Short mmCIF file of C-alpha atoms in Angstrom, two decimals:
data_model
loop_
_atom_site.label_atom_id
_atom_site.label_comp_id
_atom_site.label_asym_id
_atom_site.label_seq_id
_atom_site.Cartn_x
_atom_site.Cartn_y
_atom_site.Cartn_z
CA MET A 1 -0.15 -0.11 -0.09
CA THR A 2 1.27 3.64 -0.54
CA HIS A 3 1.12 6.99 1.05
CA GLU A 4 -2.05 7.67 -0.76
CA ASP A 5 -3.81 4.48 0.04
CA PHE A 6 -3.58 4.81 4.06
CA MET A 7 -4.65 8.48 3.26
CA ARG A 8 -7.40 7.67 1.58
CA GLU A 9 -8.83 5.39 4.40
CA ALA A 10 -8.00 8.03 7.14
CA ILE A 11 -10.31 10.50 4.42
CA ALA A 12 -12.96 7.86 4.62
CA LEU A 13 -12.87 7.43 8.16
CA SER A 14 -13.43 11.21 8.32
CA PHE A 15 -16.41 11.08 5.81
CA GLN A 16 -17.99 7.97 7.31
CA ASN A 17 -18.18 9.39 10.54
CA MET A 18 -19.14 12.76 10.26
CA GLU A 19 -21.85 11.61 8.20
CA ALA A 20 -23.00 9.22 11.04
CA GLY A 21 -23.13 12.12 13.17
CA HIS A 22 -20.01 10.95 15.56
CA GLY A 23 -18.36 14.24 15.20
CA GLY A 24 -16.06 16.71 12.93
CA PRO A 25 -14.64 15.42 9.73
CA PHE A 26 -11.54 14.18 10.67
CA GLY A 27 -9.95 10.64 10.50
CA ALA A 28 -6.41 8.88 11.33
CA VAL A 29 -5.08 5.81 10.94
CA VAL A 30 -1.70 4.48 12.52
CA VAL A 31 0.71 2.18 10.31
CA LYS A 32 3.20 -0.20 11.35
CA ASP A 33 5.42 -2.44 8.86
CA GLY A 34 2.86 -1.49 6.08
CA GLU A 35 -0.55 -2.56 7.68
CA ILE A 36 -2.91 -0.54 9.79
CA ILE A 37 -3.00 -1.22 13.52
CA ALA A 38 -5.33 1.57 14.73
CA ARG A 39 -8.30 3.66 13.14
CA GLY A 40 -9.51 6.77 14.55
CA PHE A 41 -12.20 9.28 13.88
CA ASN A 42 -13.77 12.07 15.82
CA GLN A 43 -15.89 11.36 18.91
CA VAL A 44 -15.59 14.68 20.60
CA THR A 45 -19.57 15.36 20.35
CA SER A 46 -21.16 11.80 20.23
CA CYS A 47 -18.58 10.74 23.36
CA CYS A 48 -18.85 13.71 25.02
CA ASP A 49 -15.01 13.66 25.18
CA PRO A 50 -13.25 16.87 24.24
CA THR A 51 -9.91 15.16 23.80
CA ALA A 52 -11.31 12.47 21.33
CA HIS A 53 -9.65 13.73 18.22
CA ALA A 54 -9.33 11.47 15.35
CA GLU A 55 -5.52 11.29 15.85
CA MET A 56 -5.71 10.70 19.73
CA VAL A 57 -8.05 7.84 19.42
CA ALA A 58 -5.89 6.23 16.87
CA ILE A 59 -2.61 6.41 19.03
CA ARG A 60 -4.15 5.28 22.21
CA GLN A 61 -6.26 2.34 19.97
CA ALA A 62 -2.48 1.88 18.55
CA ALA A 63 -0.75 1.80 22.16
CA ALA A 64 -3.43 -0.57 23.49
CA SER A 65 -3.03 -2.79 20.81
CA LEU A 66 0.64 -3.13 20.92
CA GLN A 67 0.83 -2.86 24.78
CA ARG A 68 3.38 -0.33 24.37
CA PHE A 69 3.40 3.77 25.54
CA ASP A 70 5.97 4.18 22.62
CA LEU A 71 5.17 3.82 19.18
CA SER A 72 8.51 4.08 17.65
CA GLY A 73 8.46 2.30 14.00
CA CYS A 74 4.90 3.47 13.60
CA VAL A 75 3.60 6.55 11.18
CA ILE A 76 0.57 8.24 11.44
CA TYR A 77 -1.79 9.23 8.60
CA THR A 78 -4.38 12.10 9.04
CA SER A 79 -7.00 13.48 7.45
CA THR A 80 -6.15 17.22 8.74
CA GLU A 81 -2.90 18.71 10.07
CA PRO A 82 -2.69 17.74 13.57
CA CYS A 83 -3.85 20.36 16.26
CA PRO A 84 -1.16 21.45 19.28
CA MET A 85 -3.09 18.68 21.36
CA CYS A 86 -2.71 16.06 18.76
CA LEU A 87 0.56 16.97 17.35
CA SER A 88 2.25 16.97 21.27
CA ALA A 89 0.64 13.51 21.65
CA ILE A 90 2.27 12.08 18.64
CA TYR A 91 5.62 13.35 19.92
CA TRP A 92 5.00 11.79 23.45
CA ALA A 93 4.30 8.77 21.73
CA HIS A 94 7.39 8.96 19.25
CA LEU A 95 5.31 8.11 16.02
CA ASP A 96 8.42 8.30 12.93
CA ALA A 97 5.99 10.44 10.89
CA ILE A 98 3.00 12.49 9.79
CA TYR A 99 1.33 12.51 6.63
CA TYR A 100 -1.71 14.92 6.65
CA ALA A 101 -4.12 16.17 4.11
CA ASN A 102 -5.86 19.32 4.83
CA SER A 103 -4.27 22.43 6.62
CA ARG A 104 -4.61 24.04 9.90
CA GLU A 105 -6.08 27.21 7.87
CA ASP A 106 -8.47 24.75 6.12
CA ALA A 107 -9.88 23.43 9.34
CA ALA A 108 -10.06 27.30 10.43
CA ALA A 109 -11.96 28.04 7.40
CA ILE A 110 -14.41 25.61 8.76
CA GLY A 111 -14.80 26.58 11.65
CA PHE A 112 -12.30 24.87 13.70
CA ASP A 113 -10.07 27.04 15.97
CA ASP A 114 -6.57 25.15 15.26
CA LEU A 115 -4.82 28.47 13.94
CA MET A 116 -6.06 30.38 17.27
CA LEU A 117 -4.74 27.24 19.28
CA TYR A 118 -1.45 27.05 17.52
CA ARG A 119 -1.46 31.24 18.39
CA GLU A 120 -2.14 31.02 21.94
CA VAL A 121 0.19 27.90 22.67
CA CYS A 122 3.27 29.46 21.60
CA LEU A 123 2.42 32.59 24.14
CA ASP A 124 4.20 33.31 27.06
CA VAL A 125 2.20 32.07 29.92
CA SER A 126 1.40 35.70 31.17
CA GLN A 127 0.19 36.74 27.78
CA ARG A 128 -2.60 34.02 26.97
CA SER A 129 -6.58 34.47 26.76
CA MET A 130 -6.57 31.73 29.29
CA PRO A 131 -5.78 33.11 33.01
CA MET A 132 -3.02 31.28 34.32
CA ARG A 133 -1.58 31.01 37.71
CA ARG A 134 0.84 29.57 39.72
CA VAL A 135 0.23 28.48 43.65
CA LEU A 136 2.28 26.37 45.99
CA GLN A 137 4.89 25.78 43.54
CA ASP A 138 7.38 24.41 46.93
CA GLU A 139 4.93 21.75 47.94
CA ALA A 140 4.78 20.69 44.69
CA MET A 141 8.39 20.39 44.26
CA SER A 142 9.00 17.81 46.57
CA ALA A 143 6.96 15.33 44.40
CA PHE A 144 9.84 16.09 41.85
CA GLN A 145 12.54 15.22 44.19
CA ALA A 146 11.05 12.02 45.06
CA TRP A 147 10.64 10.83 41.53
CA GLN A 148 14.00 11.64 41.05
CA ASP A 149 15.20 9.89 43.98
CA LYS A 150 12.46 6.69 42.90
CA VAL A 151 14.74 3.77 42.31
CA ASP A 152 12.41 1.55 40.34
CA LYS A 153 10.72 4.30 38.28
CA VAL A 154 9.74 3.64 34.48
CA ALA A 155 11.39 6.49 32.60
CA TYR A 156 9.61 7.84 29.35
CA MET B 1 -12.01 25.27 49.92
CA THR B 2 -9.16 27.68 48.59
CA HIS B 3 -6.96 27.26 45.65
CA GLU B 4 -4.19 26.13 48.03
CA ASP B 5 -6.69 23.31 49.02
CA PHE B 6 -7.41 22.49 45.58
CA MET B 7 -3.59 22.42 44.88
CA ARG B 8 -2.94 20.08 47.81
CA GLU B 9 -5.20 17.26 46.26
CA ALA B 10 -3.47 17.61 43.03
CA ILE B 11 -0.02 17.52 44.51
CA ALA B 12 -1.23 14.43 46.87
CA LEU B 13 -2.50 12.44 43.54
CA SER B 14 0.98 13.32 42.16
CA PHE B 15 2.48 12.05 45.23
CA GLN B 16 0.43 8.55 45.81
CA ASN B 17 0.40 7.56 41.92
CA MET B 18 4.04 8.04 41.43
CA GLU B 19 5.01 6.01 44.61
CA ALA B 20 2.56 3.43 43.69
CA GLY B 21 3.82 3.14 40.08
CA HIS B 22 1.17 4.50 37.76
CA GLY B 23 3.24 6.86 36.41
CA GLY B 24 5.12 10.22 36.58
CA PRO B 25 4.85 12.58 39.41
CA PHE B 26 1.67 14.22 37.95
CA GLY B 27 -1.70 14.89 39.44
CA ALA B 28 -4.92 17.47 38.39
CA VAL B 29 -8.27 17.63 39.87
CA VAL B 30 -11.12 19.42 37.89
CA VAL B 31 -13.53 21.99 39.78
CA LYS B 32 -16.90 23.23 39.31
CA ASP B 33 -19.01 25.54 41.79
CA GLY B 34 -16.13 24.80 44.37
CA GLU B 35 -16.42 21.01 44.00
CA ILE B 36 -13.83 18.49 42.70
CA ILE B 37 -15.61 16.80 39.95
CA ALA B 38 -12.88 14.96 38.29
CA ARG B 39 -9.16 13.63 39.60
CA GLY B 40 -6.50 12.64 37.22
CA PHE B 41 -3.13 11.39 37.72
CA ASN B 42 -0.25 10.46 35.05
CA GLN B 43 -1.01 6.48 33.92
CA VAL B 44 1.03 6.85 30.80
CA THR B 45 3.55 3.53 31.75
CA SER B 46 1.01 1.76 33.52
CA CYS B 47 -2.01 1.69 31.13
CA CYS B 48 0.28 1.86 27.92
CA ASP B 49 -1.45 5.25 27.03
CA PRO B 50 1.06 7.98 25.88
CA THR B 51 -2.33 10.43 25.99
CA ALA B 52 -2.97 9.48 29.87
CA HIS B 53 -1.59 12.89 31.63
CA ALA B 54 -3.24 13.74 34.94
CA GLU B 55 -4.93 16.51 33.15
CA MET B 56 -6.09 14.72 30.03
CA VAL B 57 -7.41 12.09 32.64
CA ALA B 58 -9.08 14.43 34.74
CA ILE B 59 -10.66 16.11 31.44
CA ARG B 60 -12.02 13.08 30.06
CA GLN B 61 -13.71 11.87 33.54
CA ALA B 62 -15.22 15.59 34.13
CA ALA B 63 -16.26 15.67 30.56
CA ALA B 64 -17.69 11.97 31.09
CA SER B 65 -19.20 12.65 34.46
CA LEU B 66 -21.14 16.15 33.30
CA GLN B 67 -21.87 14.46 29.85
CA ARG B 68 -20.85 17.80 28.04
CA PHE B 69 -17.80 18.11 25.80
CA ASP B 70 -17.70 21.53 27.04
CA LEU B 71 -16.27 22.20 30.60
CA SER B 72 -17.10 25.87 30.84
CA GLY B 73 -17.67 26.55 34.59
CA CYS B 74 -14.81 24.34 35.55
CA VAL B 75 -10.92 25.13 36.23
CA ILE B 76 -8.26 22.85 36.33
CA TYR B 77 -5.32 22.49 39.20
CA THR B 78 -2.59 20.69 37.84
CA SER B 79 0.82 19.65 39.83
CA THR B 80 2.48 20.86 36.84
CA GLU B 81 2.13 23.62 34.08
CA PRO B 82 0.34 21.85 31.22
CA CYS B 83 2.24 20.65 28.54
CA PRO B 84 0.96 21.53 24.92
CA MET B 85 -0.93 18.59 24.80
CA CYS B 86 -2.82 19.11 27.85
CA LEU B 87 -2.90 23.31 27.45
CA SER B 88 -4.49 22.45 23.99
CA ALA B 89 -7.15 19.96 25.42
CA ILE B 90 -7.95 22.53 28.29
CA TYR B 91 -8.52 25.44 24.93
CA TRP B 92 -10.87 22.53 23.39
CA ALA B 93 -12.55 21.93 26.92
CA HIS B 94 -13.12 25.38 27.50
CA LEU B 95 -12.06 25.32 30.92
CA ASP B 96 -12.24 28.95 32.35
CA ALA B 97 -8.58 28.89 34.34
CA ILE B 98 -5.64 26.65 35.32
CA TYR B 99 -3.81 26.66 38.53
CA TYR B 100 -0.29 25.24 38.35
CA ALA B 101 2.62 24.71 40.50
CA ASN B 102 6.07 23.04 39.18
CA SER B 103 6.94 25.02 35.77
CA ARG B 104 7.63 23.34 32.66
CA GLU B 105 11.64 24.40 33.38
CA ASP B 106 11.07 22.00 36.34
CA ALA B 107 9.68 19.43 34.74
CA ALA B 108 12.37 19.36 32.18
CA ALA B 109 14.97 19.52 34.92
CA ILE B 110 13.41 15.59 35.90
CA GLY B 111 13.61 14.14 32.57
CA PHE B 112 10.42 15.46 30.90
CA ASP B 113 10.71 17.12 27.47
CA ASP B 114 8.10 19.74 27.91
CA LEU B 115 10.22 22.57 27.06
CA MET B 116 11.21 20.84 23.88
CA LEU B 117 7.77 19.97 23.06
CA TYR B 118 6.79 23.78 23.09
CA ARG B 119 9.78 24.66 20.92
CA GLU B 120 8.73 22.15 18.29
CA VAL B 121 4.97 22.86 18.17
CA CYS B 122 5.98 26.60 17.90
CA LEU B 123 8.03 25.70 14.74
CA ASP B 124 6.87 25.67 10.97
CA VAL B 125 5.94 22.60 9.68
CA SER B 126 9.35 22.28 8.05
CA GLN B 127 11.76 23.03 10.64
CA ARG B 128 10.39 20.48 12.87
CA SER B 129 12.21 17.33 14.33
CA MET B 130 9.17 15.50 13.29
CA PRO B 131 9.07 14.56 9.29
CA MET B 132 5.50 16.10 8.11
CA ARG B 133 4.48 15.55 4.65
CA ARG B 134 1.06 16.52 2.74
CA VAL B 135 -0.89 14.52 0.93
CA LEU B 136 -4.02 13.83 -1.25
CA GLN B 137 -4.83 17.78 0.23
CA ASP B 138 -7.73 17.62 -2.55
CA GLU B 139 -9.62 14.58 -1.78
CA ALA B 140 -9.60 15.42 1.80
CA MET B 141 -11.05 19.03 1.14
CA SER B 142 -14.20 17.20 -0.08
CA ALA B 143 -14.83 15.99 3.48
CA PHE B 144 -14.32 19.77 4.69
CA GLN B 145 -17.09 20.74 2.02
CA ALA B 146 -19.38 17.92 2.97
CA TRP B 147 -19.18 19.22 6.76
CA GLN B 148 -20.11 22.74 5.84
CA ASP B 149 -23.01 21.67 3.99
CA LYS B 150 -24.05 19.29 6.63
CA VAL B 151 -27.25 20.60 8.10
CA ASP B 152 -27.53 18.34 11.19
CA LYS B 153 -24.27 18.88 12.86
CA VAL B 154 -23.16 19.70 16.18
CA ALA B 155 -20.67 22.03 16.11
CA TYR B 156 -18.11 22.41 18.85
#
């Protein structure tokens, strides 16, 4: 199968599940060794889960399927450029590459705020529209010190 | 309960679950009308889920509990400044505010790549360390057009 074949599957998922009323027009597949090991589609509204973007669903399913939190050796095909949430999840999962079709500008043009989100994420904490306030930093630091001292931790 | 009380609960979650071996030293609570409605802690390694950061777990639980994908009226207390994935999820969920204790620099100092991730997310697609390639943009666009034409869509 070619890049185009895998992307067609992601696009088909975006169509089918939008038509079925599951959520926005977004689909994704995770591929390992030339085979699709996970499929995702947007389920934000139908599952009452604001994190259930196509890529997130596909990554969680791939990790569960492989029983690994590290998806090195896999790539993702997504019908739209990942938003900062999904892009970050792709980094945390250590996927090898991203193939995408629609861009963040295309998404913004049909009402999805990916462009705004990229702007906000890159602002300094004090400049964001989201109020952010720091409290109890001394108490929280002790958990970090305990992590550093922990001898049996599973790092990632 | 005060901001400090809610944050102490988030920090306690970070401690307890790190000690129990569930994942990294991170905890979060979602609060609505002065009450904790959801608790989250990092479960990346124990659940084989690279997206299972404390904030993500808490947001998903809060949304499931309220049966709403829009968490307007809620705030989140997290023991560490959200990474770009969690920060974006907080925006998508329309939480009102973020209270945090440890910073991204503190997280980087104990081996979590939040700083690197903030840098990567803010780079142009072509400059990132993650290979990204665009394919089939014309075919994917038709799903976006179908979304615009869909009369019974649930926007978010």
